[in-house]
Amino acid sequence: MSWTDERIDTLKKMWDSGLTATQIAEELGGVSRNAVIGKAHRLGLPSRPSPVKPNEPKVAAAPAEPKPAPAPRPTPAPSASPAPVAAAPRAPAPAPESADDDDDGDAPAPAPKREGPVLRSVGPGGFVRQNPGEQTPPIAPAPPRRLVPAKPSDAIAGKTSLLDLNDKICKWPLGHPGEPDFHFCGDKVNPGFPYCVAHCGHAYQAQLPRRDRRPPPPLPFGGPRVR
DNA sequence: CCCTGATTCGC
DNA sequence: GCGAATCAGG
């Protein structure tokens, strides 16, 4: 299998949307994850959180925080735990707006302009994200693992498919990759962010003072796959 | 062990 | 340029 233009394009978009090399390889077919990674590097695609990537020592003027204070996120352990999630209060796909938000009315807008404790937010994968002001430009949303069908689906006629992704549209995933209805939000992005304004509201939430906020954070791809 | 991405190096 | 082999962290 050769790297056609389309395949490269798909690779770029999947890489950019945060899918793992393995997933990309499975989706493309005919290539190994090594091939995907190798190609990604040759294409100059941005590195992504790698287990083998030390923190690049910045020169100066960077108020590096030695202890970023681990965000208090109850990891739902997405992998290998299909059983007990029967009636788990999972958040459905990222809702369009309001209602489900526990916020006291304040806008969860991505406006990191406070002192005090560093505001943290989570991406679709439950990733702790850094604010635009801090370092770390390209952290992609956490992908689910494993694509099962990995089949091209045309059931997503009017939806925003992987191939429709670009820098201008919201990459907020809806559904599960590999499933027929998987697609992306597709709205116009909030300039400077990978998501539209509405989804930025979900992706970038200020760390509220652990008081009233029972509702679980937005879960990836509409929640863990139940199988 | 499993997973991940990074890198190397023969092709 | 390609990607298997290898490395290395989680």
CSV table of C-alpha atoms (C1' of nucleotides) in Angstrom, one decimal:
chain,number,residue,atom,x,y,z
A,1,MET,CA,0.0,0.0,0.0
A,2,SER,CA,1.4,3.3,-1.0
A,3,TRP,CA,0.9,6.8,0.5
A,4,THR,CA,-1.5,8.3,-1.9
A,5,ASP,CA,-2.6,11.9,-1.4
A,6,GLU,CA,-5.8,10.9,0.1
A,7,ARG,CA,-4.2,8.5,2.5
A,8,ILE,CA,-1.8,11.1,3.6
A,9,ASP,CA,-4.6,13.5,4.0
A,10,THR,CA,-6.5,11.1,6.2
A,11,LEU,CA,-3.4,10.4,8.2
A,12,LYS,CA,-2.9,14.1,8.8
A,13,LYS,CA,-6.5,14.6,9.9
A,14,MET,CA,-6.6,11.6,12.1
A,15,TRP,CA,-3.3,12.5,13.6
A,16,ASP,CA,-4.5,16.0,14.2
A,17,SER,CA,-7.7,14.9,15.7
A,18,GLY,CA,-5.8,12.9,18.3
A,19,LEU,CA,-6.3,9.3,17.2
A,20,THR,CA,-3.5,7.0,18.0
A,21,ALA,CA,-1.1,5.7,15.4
A,22,THR,CA,-2.6,2.2,15.8
A,23,GLN,CA,-6.1,3.5,15.1
A,24,ILE,CA,-4.9,5.4,12.1
A,25,ALA,CA,-3.2,2.4,10.8
A,26,GLU,CA,-6.3,0.3,11.2
A,27,GLU,CA,-8.4,2.8,9.6
A,28,LEU,CA,-6.1,3.2,6.6
A,29,GLY,CA,-5.5,-0.4,6.3
A,30,GLY,CA,-2.5,-2.0,4.8
A,31,VAL,CA,-0.1,-0.2,7.0
A,32,SER,CA,1.4,-0.8,10.4
A,33,ARG,CA,1.3,1.7,13.2
A,34,ASN,CA,5.0,2.1,12.7
A,35,ALA,CA,4.4,3.0,9.1
A,36,VAL,CA,1.9,5.6,10.3
A,37,ILE,CA,4.3,7.1,12.8
A,38,GLY,CA,7.2,7.1,10.4
A,39,LYS,CA,5.1,8.8,7.8
A,40,ALA,CA,3.8,11.3,10.3
A,41,HIS,CA,7.3,12.2,11.2
A,42,ARG,CA,8.4,12.5,7.7
A,43,LEU,CA,5.4,14.7,7.1
A,44,GLY,CA,6.5,16.9,9.9
A,45,LEU,CA,3.4,16.4,11.8
A,46,PRO,CA,3.5,17.7,15.3
A,47,SER,CA,4.6,15.3,18.0
A,48,ARG,CA,2.0,14.1,20.4
A,49,PRO,CA,2.1,13.2,24.0
A,50,SER,CA,4.5,10.4,23.9
A,51,PRO,CA,5.5,8.3,26.9
A,52,VAL,CA,9.1,8.7,25.8
A,53,LYS,CA,9.2,12.4,25.4
A,54,PRO,CA,10.9,14.3,28.2
A,55,ASN,CA,10.0,17.8,28.8
A,56,GLU,CA,12.0,20.0,26.6
A,57,PRO,CA,14.0,22.3,28.8
A,58,LYS,CA,13.0,25.8,28.0
A,59,VAL,CA,15.7,28.4,28.0
A,60,ALA,CA,14.3,31.2,30.2
A,61,ALA,CA,11.4,33.5,30.8
A,62,ALA,CA,9.2,30.5,31.3
A,63,PRO,CA,7.6,30.4,34.7
A,64,ALA,CA,7.6,26.7,34.7
A,65,GLU,CA,5.6,25.2,37.3
A,66,PRO,CA,7.4,22.4,39.0
A,67,LYS,CA,4.1,21.1,40.4
A,68,PRO,CA,1.2,21.6,38.1
A,69,ALA,CA,-1.1,20.1,40.7
A,70,PRO,CA,-2.6,17.0,39.2
A,71,ALA,CA,-6.2,17.7,38.3
A,72,PRO,CA,-8.7,15.9,40.4
A,73,ARG,CA,-10.2,13.9,37.7
A,74,PRO,CA,-11.9,10.6,38.6
A,75,THR,CA,-10.7,8.5,35.7
A,76,PRO,CA,-13.4,6.2,34.7
A,77,ALA,CA,-10.9,3.7,33.4
A,78,PRO,CA,-12.2,3.4,29.8
A,79,SER,CA,-10.4,0.3,28.9
A,80,ALA,CA,-11.3,-3.2,29.8
A,81,SER,CA,-14.2,-2.6,32.1
A,82,PRO,CA,-17.3,-3.2,30.1
A,83,ALA,CA,-19.3,-4.8,32.8
A,84,PRO,CA,-19.9,-2.4,35.7
A,85,VAL,CA,-20.7,0.4,33.5
A,86,ALA,CA,-24.2,-0.7,33.1
A,87,ALA,CA,-26.1,2.1,34.7
A,88,ALA,CA,-23.1,4.4,35.1
A,89,PRO,CA,-24.1,8.0,34.8
A,90,ARG,CA,-22.4,8.6,31.6
A,91,ALA,CA,-22.5,11.9,29.9
A,92,PRO,CA,-24.2,11.5,26.6
A,93,ALA,CA,-22.6,13.0,23.6
A,94,PRO,CA,-21.5,16.5,24.2
A,95,ALA,CA,-24.7,18.4,24.5
A,96,PRO,CA,-25.3,21.4,22.4
A,97,GLU,CA,-25.8,23.8,25.2
A,98,SER,CA,-27.0,24.6,28.7
A,99,ALA,CA,-29.2,22.4,30.8
A,100,ASP,CA,-26.6,19.9,31.8
A,101,ASP,CA,-24.2,22.4,33.0
A,102,ASP,CA,-23.9,22.8,36.7
A,103,ASP,CA,-22.2,26.1,36.3
A,104,ASP,CA,-23.7,28.8,38.4
A,105,GLY,CA,-24.5,30.7,35.4
A,106,ASP,CA,-21.0,31.9,34.7
A,107,ALA,CA,-19.8,31.4,31.2
A,108,PRO,CA,-17.2,28.6,31.1
A,109,ALA,CA,-15.5,30.5,28.3
A,110,PRO,CA,-11.9,29.7,27.7
A,111,ALA,CA,-10.8,32.9,29.2
A,112,PRO,CA,-7.8,32.1,31.4
A,113,LYS,CA,-7.3,35.4,33.1
A,114,ARG,CA,-7.1,34.8,36.7
A,115,GLU,CA,-4.4,34.4,39.2
A,116,GLY,CA,-4.8,32.0,42.1
A,117,PRO,CA,-4.7,28.3,41.2
A,118,VAL,CA,-4.1,27.6,37.6
A,119,LEU,CA,-7.2,27.0,35.8
A,120,ARG,CA,-7.4,23.6,34.3
A,121,SER,CA,-9.7,22.2,31.8
A,122,VAL,CA,-10.3,18.9,30.2
A,123,GLY,CA,-10.5,17.9,26.6
A,124,PRO,CA,-12.8,15.3,25.1
A,125,GLY,CA,-10.6,12.6,26.4
A,126,GLY,CA,-10.6,13.8,29.9
A,127,PHE,CA,-7.2,15.1,29.2
A,128,VAL,CA,-6.0,17.8,31.5
A,129,ARG,CA,-5.4,20.7,29.3
A,130,GLN,CA,-3.2,23.7,29.7
A,131,ASN,CA,-4.5,27.1,29.1
A,132,PRO,CA,-3.6,29.0,25.9
A,133,GLY,CA,-1.4,31.2,28.0
A,134,GLU,CA,0.7,28.3,29.2
A,135,GLN,CA,2.9,26.2,27.0
A,136,THR,CA,1.7,23.1,25.2
A,137,PRO,CA,0.2,24.1,21.9
A,138,PRO,CA,-1.0,20.9,20.3
A,139,ILE,CA,-2.6,18.4,22.6
A,140,ALA,CA,-5.1,16.5,20.8
A,141,PRO,CA,-8.3,15.0,22.2
A,142,ALA,CA,-8.0,11.6,23.7
A,143,PRO,CA,-9.1,9.0,21.4
A,144,PRO,CA,-11.0,5.9,22.3
A,145,ARG,CA,-9.1,2.7,21.7
A,146,ARG,CA,-9.7,0.3,19.0
A,147,LEU,CA,-11.8,0.6,16.0
A,148,VAL,CA,-13.9,-2.4,15.5
A,149,PRO,CA,-15.6,-2.1,12.2
A,150,ALA,CA,-13.2,0.4,10.7
A,151,LYS,CA,-15.3,0.6,7.7
A,152,PRO,CA,-16.1,3.6,5.6
A,153,SER,CA,-19.6,4.6,6.2
A,154,ASP,CA,-21.8,6.6,3.9
A,155,ALA,CA,-24.5,6.8,6.5
A,156,ILE,CA,-22.9,10.1,7.4
A,157,ALA,CA,-24.1,12.0,4.5
A,158,GLY,CA,-24.5,15.4,5.8
A,159,LYS,CA,-22.2,14.9,8.8
A,160,THR,CA,-18.8,16.2,9.2
A,161,SER,CA,-16.5,13.2,8.5
A,162,LEU,CA,-12.9,12.8,9.3
A,163,LEU,CA,-12.1,13.8,5.8
A,164,ASP,CA,-13.9,17.1,6.3
A,165,LEU,CA,-11.7,18.2,9.1
A,166,ASN,CA,-9.7,21.3,8.7
A,167,ASP,CA,-8.3,24.1,10.7
A,168,LYS,CA,-11.5,26.0,10.5
A,169,ILE,CA,-14.0,23.6,11.8
A,170,CYS,CA,-14.8,22.2,15.2
A,171,LYS,CA,-13.1,18.8,15.7
A,172,TRP,CA,-15.3,17.8,18.6
A,173,PRO,CA,-16.1,14.1,18.0
A,174,LEU,CA,-19.6,12.8,18.2
A,175,GLY,CA,-20.1,9.1,18.3
A,176,HIS,CA,-17.5,6.4,18.2
A,177,PRO,CA,-14.8,6.1,15.5
A,178,GLY,CA,-15.5,3.2,13.2
A,179,GLU,CA,-19.2,3.4,13.7
A,180,PRO,CA,-21.5,4.5,11.0
A,181,ASP,CA,-22.6,7.6,12.6
A,182,PHE,CA,-19.3,8.8,13.8
A,183,HIS,CA,-18.7,12.4,12.8
A,184,PHE,CA,-17.4,15.7,14.1
A,185,CYS,CA,-19.1,18.8,15.1
A,186,GLY,CA,-18.0,20.7,12.1
A,187,ASP,CA,-19.0,24.2,13.3
A,188,LYS,CA,-16.7,27.1,12.9
A,189,VAL,CA,-13.9,27.0,15.4
A,190,ASN,CA,-13.4,29.4,18.1
A,191,PRO,CA,-10.3,31.1,16.7
A,192,GLY,CA,-7.3,29.7,18.4
A,193,PHE,CA,-9.0,26.5,19.5
A,194,PRO,CA,-9.8,23.2,17.8
A,195,TYR,CA,-13.4,23.4,18.8
A,196,CYS,CA,-16.3,25.7,18.2
A,197,VAL,CA,-17.3,28.1,20.9
A,198,ALA,CA,-20.0,25.8,22.3
A,199,HIS,CA,-17.6,22.9,22.5
A,200,CYS,CA,-14.8,25.0,23.9
A,201,GLY,CA,-17.2,25.6,26.7
A,202,HIS,CA,-17.2,21.9,27.3
A,203,ALA,CA,-13.6,21.4,26.7
A,204,TYR,CA,-12.2,24.3,28.6
A,205,GLN,CA,-13.8,24.5,32.0
A,206,ALA,CA,-12.4,26.4,34.8
A,207,GLN,CA,-11.5,24.4,37.8
A,208,LEU,CA,-14.4,25.3,40.0
A,209,PRO,CA,-13.9,25.3,43.7
A,210,ARG,CA,-14.9,21.7,44.1
A,211,ARG,CA,-18.2,22.8,45.6
A,212,ASP,CA,-21.3,22.2,43.6
A,213,ARG,CA,-20.3,20.3,40.6
A,214,ARG,CA,-21.6,16.8,40.6
A,215,PRO,CA,-22.2,16.3,36.9
A,216,PRO,CA,-19.4,14.4,35.4
A,217,PRO,CA,-17.1,16.1,33.0
A,218,PRO,CA,-17.6,15.7,29.3
A,219,LEU,CA,-16.5,12.2,28.3
A,220,PRO,CA,-14.7,11.3,25.1
A,221,PHE,CA,-16.6,10.5,22.0
A,222,GLY,CA,-19.9,10.5,23.7
A,223,GLY,CA,-18.8,8.2,26.4
A,224,PRO,CA,-17.0,4.9,26.7
A,225,ARG,CA,-18.0,2.3,24.3
A,226,VAL,CA,-20.2,-0.3,25.8
A,227,ARG,CA,-19.6,-3.7,24.4
B,1,DC,C1',2.8,-8.1,30.0
B,2,DC,C1',0.0,-4.4,27.6
B,3,DC,C1',-0.1,0.1,25.5
B,4,DT,C1',2.0,4.4,23.5
B,5,DG,C1',5.1,7.3,20.2
B,6,DA,C1',10.3,8.1,18.8
B,7,DT,C1',14.2,6.7,16.5
B,8,DT,C1',17.2,4.0,13.8
B,9,DC,C1',18.7,2.0,9.8
B,10,DG,C1',18.6,-1.4,5.9
B,11,DC,C1',16.1,-1.4,2.0
C,1,DG,C1',10.8,7.5,1.1
C,2,DC,C1',9.5,3.6,3.4
C,3,DG,C1',8.7,0.8,7.6
C,4,DA,C1',10.3,-3.2,10.6
C,5,DA,C1',13.0,-3.4,14.5
C,6,DT,C1',14.1,-1.4,18.3
C,7,DC,C1',13.9,1.7,22.1
C,8,DA,C1',11.8,3.7,26.1
C,9,DG,C1',8.1,5.6,29.2
C,10,DG,C1',3.4,4.6,31.3
